[in-house]
Amino acid sequence: MNAPVHDADPMSFCPIHQGRRARLAALLREAGGGVLVWPTAPERVRNSDTLHPYRADSSFLYLTGFDEPEAWLILDDAGRSTLLCRPRDAEREIWDGLRLGPDAAPRALGVDEAHEVAELDAALAQRLADAPQVWLPFGDDDVSHQAGQAVHRALGAVRARERSGVRPPAALRDARPLLDEMRLVKDAHEQALMRHAGRIAAAAHVRAMQACQPGRREYELEAELLHAFRSAGAAGPAYPSIVAAGAHACVLHYAAGATELRDGELCLIDAGCEWQGYASDITRTFPVNGRFSGPQRALYDLVLAAQQAAIEATRPGARRLDAHWAAVRLLTQGLLDLKLLRADAVGSVDDAIERAAYRRFYMHGTGHWLGLDVHDVGDVLQRDEPPLEQPDGMGGRVVKHPSRRLVPGMVLTIEPGLYVRPADDVPEAFHHIGIRIEDDALVTPDGCELLTRDVPVAAEEIEALMRG
Ligand code: GLY
Ligand code: MN
Ligand code: MN
């Protein structure tokens, strides 16, 4: 996180996070009431006494704007919020920096009260007494484990007082679906942050393209990206940057290595930054020498056309998977036209889609939710509509709820690609070509706004940029 909340203008964050807590309290009331308990992420040791750079839990950040470790939020269905946090500590602050501390927290964060984290168990035992149910994150991750352990300790303490008339909560409920739904639709504040994250990442891609020439290495372009992220004030990459020379582009989760960028090959960069907690996620594929070859250009233009079809399918009322199927249709037709798929083997475009013959060259989805997490939270299915039979994407059929209908404020990536591994039945000119084009789209009332188009995407524009 950049600009920790107590270094920036703290009061400017309050109403936003207070408003989110009030909305969550209303959701708790609708769902039978109770008390929510949500810790932030623990610090992680890298080795010896060195820690990984700290990153708060995304939902905790969403509800509080507070990015110090060892913090907890307790929120009841009346909207009363309690923060538990590290105490001020003159000795530790010499080493680790300033802490907000419980005295300053109510004014800085707009919480109703704050205590030292050492008082967590006592605070929880008090707040859970006579609460109808407890809401906490469920799961096999550190945040969920911490929450579960603290809640069970508190339930034990409440139960020990039962003879004085208090009742422990009757149910534990998973709070994740409530938070995930809230986070799925971005408010105006989040949209502005995501626009900025997109702009920084786009500038970083421009910088890397301009720095590219035969003989440079993957890590050198990664360094250009890092320079652009950090010098714009972003916390750093939102995920490990992919800088893939030539055939490495066909390894979907390749990380930037030391391979030389060679004349005549492509370079694929998938990189985004984190700005105020929010991720951007961009992929561009460009020729190392600044000019696409014929076969590279044929595949590039096909992926770009597929992306355009997916962008047009990204609008309110459309389903999340409409973009995927629009891209798959374009790609499959193109693969047939270019003879990468042979009609005598896979049949018509409809047959090839039905059998998922395209998966040989396009094996991932066309997008994911984007927000505080690069693969952001939010249900992908429209569960209030009845299940129906549909393609499972692997060549079979499955019965499940239809995919989610898009509404304004959702943000998702649109990232079709093609990855051609050598094979006897594949024309050699296409061997080892991997191409992905990825932009971030905010669903608007009329369609979608691309947040990441400050970096060129059309082949001629990329070539012109690299010539310049
Ligand atoms: N960069 C991660 C993704 O594109 O999903
Ligand atoms: Mn992505
Ligand atoms: Mn990506």
Tab-separated table of C-alpha atoms and ligand atoms in Angstrom:
chain	number	residue	atom	x	y	z
A	1	MET	CA	0.000	0.000	0.000
A	2	ASN	CA	1.163	3.446	-0.705
A	3	ALA	CA	0.110	6.468	1.311
A	4	PRO	CA	-0.740	4.747	4.588
A	5	VAL	CA	-3.960	6.190	5.776
A	6	HIS	CA	-2.402	8.128	8.686
A	7	ASP	CA	0.217	9.756	6.418
A	8	ALA	CA	-2.374	10.939	3.926
A	9	ASP	CA	-5.399	13.004	4.837
A	10	PRO	CA	-7.057	10.475	7.090
A	11	MET	CA	-10.441	12.130	7.240
A	12	SER	CA	-10.822	11.884	3.479
A	13	PHE	CA	-11.003	8.096	3.786
A	14	CYS	CA	-13.460	7.966	6.648
A	15	PRO	CA	-16.815	8.516	4.959
A	16	ILE	CA	-16.097	5.930	2.288
A	17	HIS	CA	-15.132	3.173	4.682
A	18	GLN	CA	-17.793	4.199	7.184
A	19	GLY	CA	-20.366	3.983	4.417
A	20	ARG	CA	-19.212	0.465	3.511
A	21	ARG	CA	-19.459	-0.624	7.147
A	22	ALA	CA	-22.956	0.821	7.380
A	23	ARG	CA	-24.010	-1.082	4.254
A	24	LEU	CA	-22.510	-4.279	5.631
A	25	ALA	CA	-24.335	-3.783	8.947
A	26	ALA	CA	-27.585	-3.485	6.978
A	27	LEU	CA	-26.784	-6.762	5.200
A	28	LEU	CA	-26.142	-8.405	8.577
A	29	ARG	CA	-29.543	-7.212	9.795
A	30	GLU	CA	-31.259	-8.593	6.679
A	31	ALA	CA	-29.558	-11.946	7.283
A	32	GLY	CA	-30.650	-12.374	10.899
A	33	GLY	CA	-28.254	-10.003	12.643
A	34	GLY	CA	-25.148	-10.732	14.660
A	35	VAL	CA	-21.556	-9.636	14.926
A	36	LEU	CA	-18.853	-9.699	12.245
A	37	VAL	CA	-15.233	-10.471	13.137
A	38	TRP	CA	-12.577	-9.847	10.480
A	39	PRO	CA	-8.801	-9.802	11.022
A	40	THR	CA	-6.286	-8.376	8.617
A	41	ALA	CA	-3.568	-10.541	7.034
A	42	PRO	CA	-0.638	-11.691	9.185
A	43	GLU	CA	2.912	-10.623	8.452
A	44	ARG	CA	4.942	-13.305	6.672
A	45	VAL	CA	8.545	-14.251	7.273
A	46	ARG	CA	10.647	-14.354	4.112
A	47	ASN	CA	13.687	-15.833	5.810
A	48	SER	CA	15.519	-15.331	9.102
A	49	ASP	CA	14.188	-12.062	10.573
A	50	THR	CA	13.277	-10.543	7.202
A	51	LEU	CA	9.594	-10.185	6.375
A	52	HIS	CA	7.849	-10.082	3.016
A	53	PRO	CA	6.577	-6.572	2.205
A	54	TYR	CA	3.349	-6.288	4.144
A	55	ARG	CA	0.011	-6.374	2.333
A	56	ALA	CA	-3.209	-6.041	4.346
A	57	ASP	CA	-6.153	-8.367	3.751
A	58	SER	CA	-8.207	-6.961	0.883
A	59	SER	CA	-11.609	-7.120	2.581
A	60	PHE	CA	-10.206	-5.646	5.779
A	61	LEU	CA	-8.734	-2.825	3.728
A	62	TYR	CA	-12.060	-2.369	1.959
A	63	LEU	CA	-13.858	-1.939	5.283
A	64	THR	CA	-11.306	0.149	7.156
A	65	GLY	CA	-8.668	1.681	4.859
A	66	PHE	CA	-6.197	0.610	7.568
A	67	ASP	CA	-3.027	-1.103	6.408
A	68	GLU	CA	-1.122	-1.978	9.585
A	69	PRO	CA	-0.714	-5.639	10.553
A	70	GLU	CA	-2.185	-7.122	13.769
A	71	ALA	CA	-5.525	-5.413	13.376
A	72	TRP	CA	-9.106	-6.661	13.725
A	73	LEU	CA	-12.511	-5.231	12.940
A	74	ILE	CA	-15.583	-6.116	14.978
A	75	LEU	CA	-18.830	-4.808	13.503
A	76	ASP	CA	-22.312	-5.423	14.869
A	77	ASP	CA	-25.636	-5.306	13.065
A	78	ALA	CA	-26.381	-1.894	14.596
A	79	GLY	CA	-23.326	-0.563	12.750
A	80	ARG	CA	-21.114	-0.203	15.828
A	81	SER	CA	-17.494	-0.727	14.831
A	82	THR	CA	-14.516	-1.594	17.007
A	83	LEU	CA	-10.922	-1.668	15.801
A	84	LEU	CA	-8.227	-3.638	17.588
A	85	CYS	CA	-4.729	-2.485	16.630
A	86	ARG	CA	-1.123	-2.340	17.737
A	87	PRO	CA	-0.414	0.128	20.543
A	88	ARG	CA	1.970	3.031	20.058
A	89	ASP	CA	5.446	1.826	21.013
A	90	ALA	CA	8.372	4.271	21.033
A	91	GLU	CA	10.974	1.498	20.857
A	92	ARG	CA	9.317	-0.465	17.980
A	93	GLU	CA	8.523	2.701	16.064
A	94	ILE	CA	12.277	3.453	15.886
A	95	TRP	CA	12.664	0.229	13.897
A	96	ASP	CA	9.391	-0.194	12.039
A	97	GLY	CA	7.892	3.276	11.714
A	98	LEU	CA	4.889	5.057	13.136
A	99	ARG	CA	1.830	3.220	14.339
A	100	LEU	CA	-1.610	4.750	14.403
A	101	GLY	CA	-2.519	3.412	17.860
A	102	PRO	CA	-5.972	3.056	19.411
A	103	ASP	CA	-6.202	6.642	20.657
A	104	ALA	CA	-5.957	8.143	17.168
A	105	ALA	CA	-7.879	5.390	15.355
A	106	PRO	CA	-11.474	6.599	15.888
A	107	ARG	CA	-10.734	10.015	14.394
A	108	ALA	CA	-8.489	8.683	11.614
A	109	LEU	CA	-10.673	5.769	10.548
A	110	GLY	CA	-14.132	6.754	11.717
A	111	VAL	CA	-14.538	3.655	13.890
A	112	ASP	CA	-16.655	4.010	17.019
A	113	GLU	CA	-13.986	2.684	19.346
A	114	ALA	CA	-10.475	1.223	19.262
A	115	HIS	CA	-8.427	-0.861	21.672
A	116	GLU	CA	-5.034	-2.480	21.787
A	117	VAL	CA	-4.933	-5.802	19.994
A	118	ALA	CA	-3.982	-7.490	23.282
A	119	GLU	CA	-7.597	-6.849	24.334
A	120	LEU	CA	-9.013	-8.815	21.413
A	121	ASP	CA	-10.215	-11.824	23.406
A	122	ALA	CA	-11.891	-9.701	26.057
A	123	ALA	CA	-13.535	-7.460	23.461
A	124	LEU	CA	-14.803	-10.422	21.473
A	125	ALA	CA	-16.131	-12.254	24.527
A	126	GLN	CA	-18.068	-9.156	25.435
A	127	ARG	CA	-19.422	-8.501	21.951
A	128	LEU	CA	-20.434	-12.110	21.257
A	129	ALA	CA	-22.445	-12.488	24.467
A	130	ASP	CA	-26.135	-12.674	23.462
A	131	ALA	CA	-25.349	-12.057	19.762
A	132	PRO	CA	-27.638	-14.251	17.632
A	133	GLN	CA	-24.849	-15.345	15.284
A	134	VAL	CA	-21.208	-14.633	14.438
A	135	TRP	CA	-20.029	-13.729	10.954
A	136	LEU	CA	-16.430	-14.518	10.028
A	137	PRO	CA	-14.451	-15.479	6.931
A	138	PHE	CA	-14.568	-19.243	6.284
A	139	GLY	CA	-11.702	-20.972	4.500
A	140	ASP	CA	-8.330	-22.651	4.774
A	141	ASP	CA	-6.296	-19.440	4.704
A	142	ASP	CA	-4.509	-17.503	7.437
A	143	VAL	CA	-7.176	-14.837	7.838
A	144	SER	CA	-9.949	-17.423	8.203
A	145	HIS	CA	-7.893	-19.527	10.608
A	146	GLN	CA	-7.125	-16.518	12.796
A	147	ALA	CA	-10.777	-15.493	12.833
A	148	GLY	CA	-11.982	-19.011	13.633
A	149	GLN	CA	-9.538	-19.482	16.482
A	150	ALA	CA	-10.351	-16.117	18.075
A	151	VAL	CA	-14.089	-16.720	17.752
A	152	HIS	CA	-13.832	-20.169	19.328
A	153	ARG	CA	-11.814	-18.766	22.234
A	154	ALA	CA	-14.490	-16.109	22.694
A	155	LEU	CA	-17.301	-18.684	22.483
A	156	GLY	CA	-15.579	-20.608	25.273
A	157	ALA	CA	-15.417	-17.471	27.386
A	158	VAL	CA	-19.104	-16.681	26.779
A	159	ARG	CA	-20.122	-20.247	27.565
A	160	ALA	CA	-18.232	-20.067	30.860
A	161	ARG	CA	-20.577	-17.230	31.841
A	162	GLU	CA	-23.789	-18.997	30.797
A	163	ARG	CA	-24.892	-19.463	34.417
A	164	SER	CA	-24.992	-15.681	34.739
A	165	GLY	CA	-27.634	-15.696	32.005
A	166	VAL	CA	-25.674	-14.841	28.849
A	167	ARG	CA	-26.157	-16.950	25.721
A	168	PRO	CA	-23.455	-17.682	23.150
A	169	PRO	CA	-24.343	-17.154	19.474
A	170	ALA	CA	-26.249	-20.063	17.969
A	171	ALA	CA	-24.581	-20.034	14.535
A	172	LEU	CA	-21.349	-19.275	12.769
A	173	ARG	CA	-21.902	-17.761	9.318
A	174	ASP	CA	-19.487	-17.228	6.431
A	175	ALA	CA	-19.088	-13.488	5.930
A	176	ARG	CA	-17.159	-13.852	2.676
A	177	PRO	CA	-20.181	-13.932	0.334
A	178	LEU	CA	-21.424	-10.629	1.783
A	179	LEU	CA	-18.059	-8.927	1.376
A	180	ASP	CA	-17.466	-10.493	-2.039
A	181	GLU	CA	-20.766	-9.152	-3.360
A	182	MET	CA	-20.031	-5.678	-2.016
A	183	ARG	CA	-16.545	-5.673	-3.539
A	184	LEU	CA	-17.773	-6.930	-6.910
A	185	VAL	CA	-19.463	-3.649	-7.832
A	186	LYS	CA	-16.962	-0.810	-7.584
A	187	ASP	CA	-18.080	2.540	-6.182
A	188	ALA	CA	-16.974	5.865	-7.703
A	189	HIS	CA	-13.953	6.081	-5.394
A	190	GLU	CA	-12.774	2.631	-6.446
A	191	GLN	CA	-13.401	3.352	-10.128
A	192	ALA	CA	-11.150	6.417	-9.905
A	193	LEU	CA	-8.402	4.384	-8.230
A	194	MET	CA	-8.677	1.650	-10.858
A	195	ARG	CA	-8.507	4.184	-13.694
A	196	HIS	CA	-5.293	5.451	-12.179
A	197	ALA	CA	-3.890	1.925	-11.734
A	198	GLY	CA	-4.682	1.315	-15.415
A	199	ARG	CA	-2.970	4.511	-16.522
A	200	ILE	CA	0.235	3.764	-14.595
A	201	ALA	CA	0.408	0.224	-15.944
A	202	ALA	CA	-0.257	1.383	-19.509
A	203	ALA	CA	2.618	3.884	-19.240
A	204	ALA	CA	4.831	1.071	-17.953
A	205	HIS	CA	4.000	-1.078	-20.993
A	206	VAL	CA	4.801	1.846	-23.308
A	207	ARG	CA	8.148	2.263	-21.552
A	208	ALA	CA	8.976	-1.440	-21.875
A	209	MET	CA	8.047	-1.512	-25.576
A	210	GLN	CA	10.216	1.521	-26.243
A	211	ALA	CA	13.136	-0.070	-24.399
A	212	CYS	CA	12.823	-3.353	-26.282
A	213	GLN	CA	15.400	-4.316	-28.893
A	214	PRO	CA	17.114	-7.526	-29.933
A	215	GLY	CA	19.811	-8.536	-27.466
A	216	ARG	CA	18.127	-7.152	-24.362
A	217	ARG	CA	16.947	-9.651	-21.782
A	218	GLU	CA	13.603	-10.357	-20.172
A	219	TYR	CA	14.706	-8.999	-16.783
A	220	GLU	CA	15.720	-5.702	-18.367
A	221	LEU	CA	12.180	-5.115	-19.576
A	222	GLU	CA	10.895	-6.209	-16.164
A	223	ALA	CA	13.132	-3.500	-14.661
A	224	GLU	CA	11.556	-0.919	-16.985
A	225	LEU	CA	8.126	-1.929	-15.716
A	226	LEU	CA	9.219	-1.717	-12.087
A	227	HIS	CA	10.756	1.688	-12.687
A	228	ALA	CA	7.525	2.970	-14.184
A	229	PHE	CA	5.375	1.520	-11.374
A	230	ARG	CA	7.446	2.817	-8.501
A	231	SER	CA	8.269	6.193	-9.975
A	232	ALA	CA	4.528	6.786	-10.406
A	233	GLY	CA	3.958	5.977	-6.724
A	234	ALA	CA	2.400	2.534	-7.173
A	235	ALA	CA	3.179	-0.014	-4.462
A	236	GLY	CA	4.735	-2.279	-7.096
A	237	PRO	CA	3.481	-5.041	-9.362
A	238	ALA	CA	0.020	-6.397	-8.536
A	239	TYR	CA	1.339	-9.903	-9.392
A	240	PRO	CA	4.673	-11.234	-10.656
A	241	SER	CA	5.323	-9.611	-14.035
A	242	ILE	CA	5.415	-11.943	-17.012
A	243	VAL	CA	8.037	-10.954	-19.581
A	244	ALA	CA	8.222	-13.832	-22.019
A	245	ALA	CA	10.606	-13.966	-24.959
A	246	GLY	CA	9.614	-16.078	-27.963
A	247	ALA	CA	8.441	-19.573	-27.014
A	248	HIS	CA	8.153	-18.612	-23.320
A	249	ALA	CA	4.946	-16.797	-24.258
A	250	CYS	CA	3.318	-20.229	-24.564
A	251	VAL	CA	3.953	-20.856	-20.833
A	252	LEU	CA	0.950	-19.149	-19.302
A	253	HIS	CA	2.470	-18.392	-15.888
A	254	TYR	CA	6.039	-17.774	-17.041
A	255	ALA	CA	7.871	-15.186	-14.896
A	256	ALA	CA	10.460	-12.791	-16.294
A	257	GLY	CA	13.738	-14.686	-16.587
A	258	ALA	CA	17.126	-14.044	-18.166
A	259	THR	CA	16.413	-15.088	-21.747
A	260	GLU	CA	17.637	-12.844	-24.507
A	261	LEU	CA	15.027	-11.165	-26.694
A	262	ARG	CA	15.766	-12.263	-30.240
A	263	ASP	CA	15.291	-10.612	-33.597
A	264	GLY	CA	12.254	-12.058	-35.348
A	265	GLU	CA	10.543	-13.249	-32.163
A	266	LEU	CA	7.689	-11.785	-30.157
A	267	CYS	CA	7.771	-10.612	-26.576
A	268	LEU	CA	4.693	-11.013	-24.360
A	269	ILE	CA	4.396	-8.824	-21.270
A	270	ASP	CA	1.606	-9.408	-18.743
A	271	ALA	CA	2.083	-6.858	-15.981
A	272	GLY	CA	-0.003	-4.542	-13.827
A	273	CYS	CA	0.555	-2.414	-10.778
A	274	GLU	CA	-1.131	-1.941	-7.430
A	275	TRP	CA	-2.328	1.584	-6.745
A	276	GLN	CA	-3.849	2.281	-3.317
A	277	GLY	CA	-4.596	-1.415	-3.029
A	278	TYR	CA	-6.203	-1.787	-6.494
A	279	ALA	CA	-4.761	-3.914	-9.290
A	280	SER	CA	-4.407	-3.314	-12.988
A	281	ASP	CA	-3.694	-6.223	-15.332
A	282	ILE	CA	-2.466	-5.607	-18.895
A	283	THR	CA	-0.976	-7.880	-21.537
A	284	ARG	CA	0.638	-6.734	-24.740
A	285	THR	CA	2.532	-8.808	-27.288
A	286	PHE	CA	4.928	-7.065	-29.650
A	287	PRO	CA	7.758	-7.875	-32.077
A	288	VAL	CA	11.222	-7.655	-30.529
A	289	ASN	CA	12.573	-5.949	-33.660
A	290	GLY	CA	9.596	-3.592	-33.941
A	291	ARG	CA	7.942	-5.266	-36.943
A	292	PHE	CA	5.508	-8.199	-36.975
A	293	SER	CA	6.270	-10.992	-39.444
A	294	GLY	CA	3.413	-12.227	-41.668
A	295	PRO	CA	2.473	-15.249	-39.528
A	296	GLN	CA	2.845	-13.242	-36.298
A	297	ARG	CA	0.639	-10.509	-37.697
A	298	ALA	CA	-2.003	-12.984	-38.869
A	299	LEU	CA	-2.326	-14.450	-35.383
A	300	TYR	CA	-2.050	-11.055	-33.708
A	301	ASP	CA	-4.879	-9.570	-35.745
A	302	LEU	CA	-6.998	-12.622	-35.004
A	303	VAL	CA	-6.513	-12.250	-31.235
A	304	LEU	CA	-7.221	-8.523	-31.512
A	305	ALA	CA	-10.445	-9.189	-33.431
A	306	ALA	CA	-11.444	-11.726	-30.776
A	307	GLN	CA	-10.765	-9.166	-28.071
A	308	GLN	CA	-12.874	-6.587	-29.923
A	309	ALA	CA	-15.759	-9.056	-30.138
A	310	ALA	CA	-15.414	-9.718	-26.403
A	311	ILE	CA	-15.352	-5.980	-25.637
A	312	GLU	CA	-18.598	-5.525	-27.588
A	313	ALA	CA	-20.165	-8.324	-25.534
A	314	THR	CA	-19.207	-6.598	-22.270
A	315	ARG	CA	-22.176	-4.421	-21.325
A	316	PRO	CA	-24.949	-4.302	-18.731
A	317	GLY	CA	-27.363	-7.200	-19.011
A	318	ALA	CA	-24.903	-9.379	-20.930
A	319	ARG	CA	-23.563	-12.439	-19.157
A	320	ARG	CA	-19.972	-12.657	-17.972
A	321	LEU	CA	-19.310	-15.583	-20.322
A	322	ASP	CA	-20.787	-13.869	-23.394
A	323	ALA	CA	-17.402	-12.198	-23.920
A	324	HIS	CA	-15.659	-15.558	-23.705
A	325	TRP	CA	-17.919	-17.238	-26.251
A	326	ALA	CA	-17.677	-14.244	-28.596
A	327	ALA	CA	-13.870	-14.497	-28.453
A	328	VAL	CA	-13.925	-18.282	-28.855
A	329	ARG	CA	-16.069	-18.019	-31.999
A	330	LEU	CA	-13.725	-15.484	-33.612
A	331	LEU	CA	-10.642	-17.470	-32.671
A	332	THR	CA	-12.058	-20.791	-33.832
A	333	GLN	CA	-13.114	-19.392	-37.199
A	334	GLY	CA	-9.665	-17.824	-37.594
A	335	LEU	CA	-7.884	-21.050	-36.650
A	336	LEU	CA	-9.908	-22.842	-39.326
A	337	ASP	CA	-9.117	-20.134	-41.903
A	338	LEU	CA	-5.397	-20.320	-41.120
A	339	LYS	CA	-5.493	-24.161	-41.201
A	340	LEU	CA	-4.277	-24.473	-37.631
A	341	LEU	CA	-7.514	-26.374	-37.163
A	342	ARG	CA	-8.489	-28.591	-40.082
A	343	ALA	CA	-12.142	-28.721	-41.002
A	344	ASP	CA	-11.755	-32.365	-42.094
A	345	ALA	CA	-10.735	-33.221	-38.525
A	346	VAL	CA	-12.846	-30.870	-36.381
A	347	GLY	CA	-15.815	-30.059	-38.645
A	348	SER	CA	-17.560	-26.684	-38.832
A	349	VAL	CA	-16.915	-23.771	-36.511
A	350	ASP	CA	-19.927	-24.858	-34.410
A	351	ASP	CA	-18.619	-28.433	-34.225
A	352	ALA	CA	-15.156	-27.199	-33.262
A	353	ILE	CA	-16.613	-25.037	-30.482
A	354	GLU	CA	-18.872	-27.847	-29.260
A	355	ARG	CA	-15.879	-30.210	-29.050
A	356	ALA	CA	-13.606	-27.467	-27.638
A	357	ALA	CA	-11.108	-28.130	-30.437
A	358	TYR	CA	-9.846	-24.533	-29.978
A	359	ARG	CA	-8.502	-25.476	-26.533
A	360	ARG	CA	-5.373	-26.791	-28.123
A	361	PHE	CA	-4.481	-23.178	-28.911
A	362	TYR	CA	-6.688	-21.243	-26.449
A	363	MET	CA	-6.895	-22.985	-23.108
A	364	HIS	CA	-7.803	-20.247	-20.608
A	365	GLY	CA	-10.827	-18.094	-19.904
A	366	THR	CA	-11.333	-14.664	-21.451
A	367	GLY	CA	-11.432	-12.707	-18.214
A	368	HIS	CA	-11.818	-12.453	-14.475
A	369	TRP	CA	-13.085	-9.906	-11.978
A	370	LEU	CA	-10.484	-7.288	-11.092
A	371	GLY	CA	-10.225	-5.086	-8.007
A	372	LEU	CA	-8.312	-5.212	-4.744
A	373	ASP	CA	-7.211	-8.687	-5.829
A	374	VAL	CA	-5.983	-9.269	-9.358
A	375	HIS	CA	-8.309	-12.268	-9.544
A	376	ASP	CA	-10.941	-10.451	-7.572
A	377	VAL	CA	-13.769	-11.857	-5.500
A	378	GLY	CA	-17.386	-12.155	-6.624
A	379	ASP	CA	-19.717	-14.943	-7.632
A	380	VAL	CA	-19.377	-15.847	-11.320
A	381	LEU	CA	-22.863	-17.418	-11.469
A	382	GLN	CA	-26.324	-15.855	-11.504
A	383	ARG	CA	-27.770	-18.023	-8.751
A	384	ASP	CA	-31.247	-16.514	-8.768
A	385	GLU	CA	-31.760	-17.925	-12.288
A	386	PRO	CA	-32.454	-21.647	-12.714
A	387	PRO	CA	-29.659	-24.049	-13.695
A	388	LEU	CA	-29.440	-24.879	-17.372
A	389	GLU	CA	-27.379	-27.161	-19.588
A	390	GLN	CA	-24.402	-25.379	-21.115
A	391	PRO	CA	-20.912	-26.101	-22.517
A	392	ASP	CA	-18.368	-26.889	-19.796
A	393	GLY	CA	-15.569	-25.395	-21.900
A	394	MET	CA	-13.813	-28.758	-22.101
A	395	GLY	CA	-15.887	-30.245	-24.892
A	396	GLY	CA	-18.653	-31.577	-22.630
A	397	ARG	CA	-21.887	-30.241	-21.164
A	398	VAL	CA	-22.739	-29.308	-17.609
A	399	VAL	CA	-25.897	-28.271	-15.776
A	400	LYS	CA	-25.380	-25.189	-13.619
A	401	HIS	CA	-26.648	-21.676	-13.065
A	402	PRO	CA	-26.006	-19.326	-15.992
A	403	SER	CA	-23.033	-17.007	-15.738
A	404	ARG	CA	-23.380	-13.691	-13.991
A	405	ARG	CA	-25.208	-10.825	-15.619
A	406	LEU	CA	-23.030	-7.725	-15.810
A	407	VAL	CA	-24.060	-4.501	-14.085
A	408	PRO	CA	-22.407	-1.062	-14.159
A	409	GLY	CA	-19.495	-0.829	-11.734
A	410	MET	CA	-18.185	-4.342	-12.269
A	411	VAL	CA	-14.571	-4.444	-13.494
A	412	LEU	CA	-13.207	-7.399	-15.414
A	413	THR	CA	-10.346	-8.219	-17.724
A	414	ILE	CA	-10.752	-9.105	-21.398
A	415	GLU	CA	-7.799	-11.262	-22.377
A	416	PRO	CA	-8.032	-13.669	-25.293
A	417	GLY	CA	-4.884	-15.338	-26.593
A	418	LEU	CA	-3.432	-17.996	-28.858
A	419	TYR	CA	-0.512	-20.255	-27.989
A	420	VAL	CA	0.931	-22.448	-30.712
A	421	ARG	CA	3.205	-25.288	-29.677
A	422	PRO	CA	5.070	-27.202	-32.394
A	423	ALA	CA	3.311	-30.255	-33.821
A	424	ASP	CA	3.439	-32.169	-37.088
A	425	ASP	CA	-0.013	-31.018	-38.140
A	426	VAL	CA	0.661	-27.324	-37.406
A	427	PRO	CA	2.305	-25.175	-40.128
A	428	GLU	CA	5.864	-24.483	-39.000
A	429	ALA	CA	5.549	-20.742	-39.557
A	430	PHE	CA	3.295	-20.572	-36.485
A	431	HIS	CA	5.400	-22.698	-34.142
A	432	HIS	CA	6.195	-21.161	-30.739
A	433	ILE	CA	4.059	-18.068	-31.297
A	434	GLY	CA	2.229	-17.033	-28.129
A	435	ILE	CA	-0.016	-13.980	-28.153
A	436	ARG	CA	-2.305	-12.514	-25.525
A	437	ILE	CA	-3.957	-9.106	-25.475
A	438	GLU	CA	-5.455	-8.004	-22.182
A	439	ASP	CA	-7.279	-4.861	-21.118
A	440	ASP	CA	-9.305	-3.932	-18.047
A	441	ALA	CA	-12.950	-3.005	-18.578
A	442	LEU	CA	-15.307	-1.109	-16.289
A	443	VAL	CA	-18.942	-1.896	-17.067
A	444	THR	CA	-20.798	1.389	-17.669
A	445	PRO	CA	-24.511	2.073	-18.234
A	446	ASP	CA	-23.972	1.857	-22.027
A	447	GLY	CA	-21.227	-0.711	-22.474
A	448	CYS	CA	-17.772	-0.683	-21.014
A	449	GLU	CA	-14.894	1.722	-20.495
A	450	LEU	CA	-11.409	0.353	-21.155
A	451	LEU	CA	-9.138	1.548	-18.362
A	452	THR	CA	-5.862	0.488	-19.967
A	453	ARG	CA	-5.837	1.849	-23.498
A	454	ASP	CA	-3.076	4.423	-22.958
A	455	VAL	CA	-0.834	1.726	-24.399
A	456	PRO	CA	-1.411	0.979	-28.086
A	457	VAL	CA	-2.984	-2.271	-29.120
A	458	ALA	CA	-3.342	-2.143	-32.927
A	459	ALA	CA	-0.346	-3.735	-34.679
A	460	GLU	CA	0.512	-0.604	-36.713
A	461	GLU	CA	0.334	1.585	-33.613
A	462	ILE	CA	2.674	-0.743	-31.732
A	463	GLU	CA	5.078	-0.716	-34.672
A	464	ALA	CA	4.923	3.085	-34.836
A	465	LEU	CA	5.602	3.393	-31.111
A	466	MET	CA	8.585	1.064	-31.355
A	467	ARG	CA	9.958	2.943	-34.368
A	468	GLY	CA	9.639	6.235	-32.495
B	1	GLY	N1	-1.986	-11.576	-14.873
B	1	GLY	C1	-2.857	-12.540	-14.381
B	1	GLY	C2	-3.952	-12.764	-15.319
B	1	GLY	O1	-3.929	-12.240	-16.413
B	1	GLY	O2	-4.901	-13.409	-15.016
B	2	MN	MN	-5.802	-11.195	-16.184
B	3	MN	MN	-2.692	-10.552	-16.921
